[in-house]
PDB file of C-alpha atoms and ligand atoms in Angstrom:
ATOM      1  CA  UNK A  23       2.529  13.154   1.162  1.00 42.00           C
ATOM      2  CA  UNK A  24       5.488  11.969  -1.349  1.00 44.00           C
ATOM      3  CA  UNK A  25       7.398  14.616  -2.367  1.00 45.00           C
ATOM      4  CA  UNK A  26       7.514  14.488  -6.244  1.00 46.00           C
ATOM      5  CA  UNK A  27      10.497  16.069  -7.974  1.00 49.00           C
ATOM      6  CA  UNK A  28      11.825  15.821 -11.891  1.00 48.00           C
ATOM      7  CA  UNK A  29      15.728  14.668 -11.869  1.00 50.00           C
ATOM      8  CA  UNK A  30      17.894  17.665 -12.984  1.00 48.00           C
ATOM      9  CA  UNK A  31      18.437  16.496 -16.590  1.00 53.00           C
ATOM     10  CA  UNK A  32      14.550  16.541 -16.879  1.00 48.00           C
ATOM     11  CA  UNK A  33      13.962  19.966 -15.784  1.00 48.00           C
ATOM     12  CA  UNK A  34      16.852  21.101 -17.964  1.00 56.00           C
ATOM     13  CA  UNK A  35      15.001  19.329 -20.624  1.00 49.00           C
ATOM     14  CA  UNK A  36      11.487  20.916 -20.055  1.00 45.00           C
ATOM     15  CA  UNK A  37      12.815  23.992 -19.258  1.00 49.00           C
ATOM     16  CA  UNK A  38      14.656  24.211 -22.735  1.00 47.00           C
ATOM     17  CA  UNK A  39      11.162  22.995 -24.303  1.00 47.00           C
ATOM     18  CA  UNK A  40       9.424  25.936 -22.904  1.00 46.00           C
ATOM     19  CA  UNK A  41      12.138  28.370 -23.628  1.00 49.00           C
ATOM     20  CA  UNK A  42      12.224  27.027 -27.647  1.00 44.00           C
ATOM     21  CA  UNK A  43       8.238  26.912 -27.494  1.00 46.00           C
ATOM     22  CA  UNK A  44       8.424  30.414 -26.298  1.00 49.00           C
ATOM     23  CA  UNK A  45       5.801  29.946 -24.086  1.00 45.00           C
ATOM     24  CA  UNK A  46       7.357  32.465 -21.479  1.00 43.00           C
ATOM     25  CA  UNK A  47       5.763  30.831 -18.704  1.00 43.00           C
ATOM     26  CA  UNK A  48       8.341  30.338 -15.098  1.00 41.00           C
ATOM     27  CA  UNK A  49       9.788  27.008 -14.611  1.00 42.00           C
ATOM     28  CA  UNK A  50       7.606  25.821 -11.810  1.00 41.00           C
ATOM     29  CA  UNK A  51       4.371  26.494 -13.808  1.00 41.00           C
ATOM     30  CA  UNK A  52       6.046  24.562 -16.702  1.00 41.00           C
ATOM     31  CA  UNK A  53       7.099  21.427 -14.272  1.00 40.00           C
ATOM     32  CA  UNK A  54       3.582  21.330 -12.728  1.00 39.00           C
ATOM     33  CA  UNK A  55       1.816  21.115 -16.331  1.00 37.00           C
ATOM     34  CA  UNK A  56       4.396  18.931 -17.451  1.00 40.00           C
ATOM     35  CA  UNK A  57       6.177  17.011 -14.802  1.00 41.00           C
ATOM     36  CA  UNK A  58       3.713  13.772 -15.080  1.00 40.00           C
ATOM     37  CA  UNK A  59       5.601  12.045 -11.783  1.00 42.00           C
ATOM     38  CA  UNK A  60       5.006   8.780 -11.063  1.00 47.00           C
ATOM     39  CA  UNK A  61       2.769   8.559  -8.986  1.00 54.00           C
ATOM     40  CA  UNK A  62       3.452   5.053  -7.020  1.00 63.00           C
ATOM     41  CA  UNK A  63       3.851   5.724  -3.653  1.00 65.00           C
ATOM     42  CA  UNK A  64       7.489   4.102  -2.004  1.00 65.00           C
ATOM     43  CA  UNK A  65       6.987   0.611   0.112  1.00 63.00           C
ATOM     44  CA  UNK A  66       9.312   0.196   3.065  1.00 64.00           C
ATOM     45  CA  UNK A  67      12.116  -1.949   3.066  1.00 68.00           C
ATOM     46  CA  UNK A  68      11.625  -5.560   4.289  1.00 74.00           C
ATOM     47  CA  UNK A  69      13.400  -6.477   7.905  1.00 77.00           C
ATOM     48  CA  UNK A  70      12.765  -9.920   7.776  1.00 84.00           C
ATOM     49  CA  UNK A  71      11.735 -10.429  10.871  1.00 90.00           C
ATOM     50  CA  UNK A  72       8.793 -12.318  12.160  1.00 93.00           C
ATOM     51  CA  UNK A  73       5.859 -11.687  14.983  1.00 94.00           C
ATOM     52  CA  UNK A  74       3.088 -13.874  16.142  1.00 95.00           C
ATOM     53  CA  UNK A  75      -0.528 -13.061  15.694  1.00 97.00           C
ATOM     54  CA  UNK A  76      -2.657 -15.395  18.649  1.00 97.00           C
ATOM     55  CA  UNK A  77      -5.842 -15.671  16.029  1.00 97.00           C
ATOM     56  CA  UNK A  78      -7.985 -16.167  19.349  1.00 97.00           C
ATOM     57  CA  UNK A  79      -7.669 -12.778  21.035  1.00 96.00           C
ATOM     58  CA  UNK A  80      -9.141 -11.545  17.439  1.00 97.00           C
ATOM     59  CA  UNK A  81     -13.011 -11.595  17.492  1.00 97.00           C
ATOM     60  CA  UNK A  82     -12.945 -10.587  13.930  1.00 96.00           C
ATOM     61  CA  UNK A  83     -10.801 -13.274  12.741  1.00 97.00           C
ATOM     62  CA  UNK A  84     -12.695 -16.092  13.747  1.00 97.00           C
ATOM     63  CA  UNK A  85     -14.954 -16.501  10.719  1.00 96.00           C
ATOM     64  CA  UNK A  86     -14.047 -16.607   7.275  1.00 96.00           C
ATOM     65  CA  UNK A  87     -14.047 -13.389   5.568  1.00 95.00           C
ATOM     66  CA  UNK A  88     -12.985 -11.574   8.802  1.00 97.00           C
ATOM     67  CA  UNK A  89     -10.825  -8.829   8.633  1.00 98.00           C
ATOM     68  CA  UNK A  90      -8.812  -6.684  11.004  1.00 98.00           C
ATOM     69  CA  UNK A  91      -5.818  -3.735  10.962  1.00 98.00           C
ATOM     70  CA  UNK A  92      -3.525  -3.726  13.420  1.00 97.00           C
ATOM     71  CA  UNK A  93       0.100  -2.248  13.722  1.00 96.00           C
ATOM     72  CA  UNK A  94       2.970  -4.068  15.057  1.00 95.00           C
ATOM     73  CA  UNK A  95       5.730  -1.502  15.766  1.00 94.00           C
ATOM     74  CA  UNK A  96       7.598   0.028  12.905  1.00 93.00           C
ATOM     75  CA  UNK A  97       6.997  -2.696  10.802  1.00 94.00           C
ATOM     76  CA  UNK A  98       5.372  -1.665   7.896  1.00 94.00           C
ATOM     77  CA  UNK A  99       6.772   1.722   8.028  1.00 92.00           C
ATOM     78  CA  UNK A 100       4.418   1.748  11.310  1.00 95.00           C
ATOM     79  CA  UNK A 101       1.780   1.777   9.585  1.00 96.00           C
ATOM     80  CA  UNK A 102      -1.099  -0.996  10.219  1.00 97.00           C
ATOM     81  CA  UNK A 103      -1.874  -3.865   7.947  1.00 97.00           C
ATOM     82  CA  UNK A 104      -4.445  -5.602   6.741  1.00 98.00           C
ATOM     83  CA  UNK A 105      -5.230  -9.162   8.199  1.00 98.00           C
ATOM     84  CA  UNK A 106      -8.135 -11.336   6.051  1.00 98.00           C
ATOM     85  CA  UNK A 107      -9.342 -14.665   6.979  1.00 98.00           C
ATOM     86  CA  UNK A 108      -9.486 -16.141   3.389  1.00 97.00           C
ATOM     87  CA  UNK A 109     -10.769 -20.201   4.582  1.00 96.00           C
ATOM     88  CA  UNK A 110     -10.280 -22.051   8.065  1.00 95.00           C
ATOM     89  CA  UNK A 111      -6.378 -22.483   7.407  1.00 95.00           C
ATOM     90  CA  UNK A 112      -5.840 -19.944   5.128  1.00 97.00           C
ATOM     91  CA  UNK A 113      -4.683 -15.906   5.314  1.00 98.00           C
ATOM     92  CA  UNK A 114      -3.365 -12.603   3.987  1.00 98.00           C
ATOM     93  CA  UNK A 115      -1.728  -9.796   5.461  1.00 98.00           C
ATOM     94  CA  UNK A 116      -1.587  -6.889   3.527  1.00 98.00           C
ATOM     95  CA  UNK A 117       0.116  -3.508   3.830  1.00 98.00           C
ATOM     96  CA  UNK A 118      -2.570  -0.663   4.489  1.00 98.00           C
ATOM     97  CA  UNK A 119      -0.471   1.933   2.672  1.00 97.00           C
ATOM     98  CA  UNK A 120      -2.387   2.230  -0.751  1.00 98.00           C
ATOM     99  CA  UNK A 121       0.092   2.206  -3.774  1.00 98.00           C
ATOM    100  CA  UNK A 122      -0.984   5.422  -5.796  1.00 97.00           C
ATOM    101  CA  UNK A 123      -0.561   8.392  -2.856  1.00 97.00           C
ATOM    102  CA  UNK A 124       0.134   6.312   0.004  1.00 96.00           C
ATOM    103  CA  UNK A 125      -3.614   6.834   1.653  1.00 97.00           C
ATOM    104  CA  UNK A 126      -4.663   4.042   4.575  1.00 98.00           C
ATOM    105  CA  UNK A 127      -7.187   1.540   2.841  1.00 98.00           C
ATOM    106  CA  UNK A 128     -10.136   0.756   4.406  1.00 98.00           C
ATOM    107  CA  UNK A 129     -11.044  -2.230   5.890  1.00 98.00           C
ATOM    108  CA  UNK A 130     -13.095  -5.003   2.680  1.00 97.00           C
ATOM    109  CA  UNK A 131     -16.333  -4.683   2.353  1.00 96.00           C
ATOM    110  CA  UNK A 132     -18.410  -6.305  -0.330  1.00 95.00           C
ATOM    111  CA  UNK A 133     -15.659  -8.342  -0.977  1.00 95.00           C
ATOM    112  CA  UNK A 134     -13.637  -5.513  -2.092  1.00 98.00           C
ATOM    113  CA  UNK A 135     -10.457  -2.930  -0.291  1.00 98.00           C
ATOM    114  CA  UNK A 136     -11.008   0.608  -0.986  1.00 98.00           C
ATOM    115  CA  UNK A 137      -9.253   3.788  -0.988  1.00 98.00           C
ATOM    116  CA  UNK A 138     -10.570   6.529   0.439  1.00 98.00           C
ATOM    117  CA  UNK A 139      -8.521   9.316  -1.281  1.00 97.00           C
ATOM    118  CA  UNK A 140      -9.123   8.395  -4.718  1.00 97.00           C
ATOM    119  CA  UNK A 141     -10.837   5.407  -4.767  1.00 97.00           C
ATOM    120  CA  UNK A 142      -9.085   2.862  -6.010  1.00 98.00           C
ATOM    121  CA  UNK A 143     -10.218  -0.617  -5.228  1.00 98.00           C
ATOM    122  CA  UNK A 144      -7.712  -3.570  -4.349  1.00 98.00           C
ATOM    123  CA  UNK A 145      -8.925  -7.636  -4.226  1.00 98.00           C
ATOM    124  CA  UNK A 146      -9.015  -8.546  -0.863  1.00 98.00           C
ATOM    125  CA  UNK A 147      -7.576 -12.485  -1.582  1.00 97.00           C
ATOM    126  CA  UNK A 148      -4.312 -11.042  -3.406  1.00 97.00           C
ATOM    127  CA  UNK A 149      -4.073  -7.353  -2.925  1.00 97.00           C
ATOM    128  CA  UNK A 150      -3.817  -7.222  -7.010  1.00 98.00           C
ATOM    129  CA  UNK A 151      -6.083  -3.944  -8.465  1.00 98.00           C
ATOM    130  CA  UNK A 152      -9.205  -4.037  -9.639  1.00 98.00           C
ATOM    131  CA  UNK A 153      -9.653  -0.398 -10.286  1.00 97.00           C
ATOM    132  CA  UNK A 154      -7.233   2.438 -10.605  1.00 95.00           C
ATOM    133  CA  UNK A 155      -5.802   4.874  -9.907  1.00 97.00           C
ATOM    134  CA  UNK A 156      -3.438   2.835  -8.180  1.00 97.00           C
ATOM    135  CA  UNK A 157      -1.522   0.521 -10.813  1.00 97.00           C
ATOM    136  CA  UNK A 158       0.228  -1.932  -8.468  1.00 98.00           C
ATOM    137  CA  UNK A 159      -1.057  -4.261  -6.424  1.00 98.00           C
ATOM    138  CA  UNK A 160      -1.086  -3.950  -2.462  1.00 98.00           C
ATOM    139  CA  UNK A 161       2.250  -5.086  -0.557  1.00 97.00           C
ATOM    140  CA  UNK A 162       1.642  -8.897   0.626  1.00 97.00           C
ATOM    141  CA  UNK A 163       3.329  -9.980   3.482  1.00 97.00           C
ATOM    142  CA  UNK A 164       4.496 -13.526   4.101  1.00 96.00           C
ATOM    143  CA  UNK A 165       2.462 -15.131   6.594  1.00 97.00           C
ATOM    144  CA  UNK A 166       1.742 -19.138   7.992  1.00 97.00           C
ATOM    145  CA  UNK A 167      -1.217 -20.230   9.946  1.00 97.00           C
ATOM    146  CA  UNK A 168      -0.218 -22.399  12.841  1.00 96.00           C
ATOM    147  CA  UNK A 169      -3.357 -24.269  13.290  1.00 95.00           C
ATOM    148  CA  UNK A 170      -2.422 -26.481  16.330  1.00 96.00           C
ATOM    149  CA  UNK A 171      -1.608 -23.435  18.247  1.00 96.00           C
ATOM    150  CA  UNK A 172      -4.189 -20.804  16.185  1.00 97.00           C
ATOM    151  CA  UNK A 173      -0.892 -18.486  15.700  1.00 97.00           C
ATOM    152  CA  UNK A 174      -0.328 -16.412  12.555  1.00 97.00           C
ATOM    153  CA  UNK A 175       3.152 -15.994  11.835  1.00 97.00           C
ATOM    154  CA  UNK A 176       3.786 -12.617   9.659  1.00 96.00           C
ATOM    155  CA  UNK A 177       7.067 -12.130   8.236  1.00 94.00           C
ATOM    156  CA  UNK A 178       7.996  -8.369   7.124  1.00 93.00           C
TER     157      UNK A 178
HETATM  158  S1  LIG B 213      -4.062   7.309  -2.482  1.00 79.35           S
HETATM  159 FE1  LIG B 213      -4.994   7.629  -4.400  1.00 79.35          FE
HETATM  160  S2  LIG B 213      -6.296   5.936  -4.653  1.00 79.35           S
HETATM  161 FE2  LIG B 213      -5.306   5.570  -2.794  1.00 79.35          FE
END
């Protein structure tokens, strides 16, 4: 779970707020009515570097609309992502790690990406949202289809 903290000049600020207000109530209980953090969970860094998918030892990626997680080290902050078939030649690779509380999305179904925690939904061709609470879209990885050798080269 992120850990969600007001900068110091905030909390000076709120805490001044309640004292003028008078409401008498301890800092903490005025941060947690007021705080409002963001609530956008932090992506890790990119490394650049590139692994190789072989499409054929995936069952579930040889039709169109096939989807699969799978983890490849510490990429991703080790967490899995999300590999969609979108047309013969054509896919996306997706970070799992949903962009409101950091929650693993499931796999699309219906033609839409879920989260289980709040239930966001995410468009499986782009990653953009389609319903909140999340506000940004899910992390896209770089990634080229090799068709003479059925590879799928992800970059992250
Ligand atoms: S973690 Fe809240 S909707 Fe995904």
């Amino acid at each position: 779970m992120k850990e969600c903290r007001p900068s110091p000049e905030r909390r000076e600020f709120l805490w001044t707020a309640a004292s003028l207000l008078g409401l008498g109530l301890c800092l903490p209980a005025v941060l947690n009515i007021l705080q409002g953090c963001s609530s956008e969970t932090k992506q890790p860094s990119e490394t650049g570097e590139t692994v190789e998918l072989d499409i054929s030892t995936v069952p579930e990626l040889q039709r169109v609309g096939g989807a699969v997680k799978r983890t490849f080290g510490n990429h991703n902050g080790g967490r899995p992502v999300l590999i969609i078939r979108l047309s013969g030649t054509e896919f996306i690779v997706l970070s799992t790690v949903c962009t409101h509380q950091g929650a693993e999305v499931n796999l699309p179904r219906d033609g839409v990406i879920t989260c289980p925690q709040h239930g966001a939904e995410f468009d499986p061709a782009s990653g953009a949202v389609r319903k909140g609470p999340a506000t940004q879209p899910l992390r896209r990885f770089p990634s080229q289809y090799d068709s003479a050798r059925n590879v799928l080269r992800i970059t992250f």
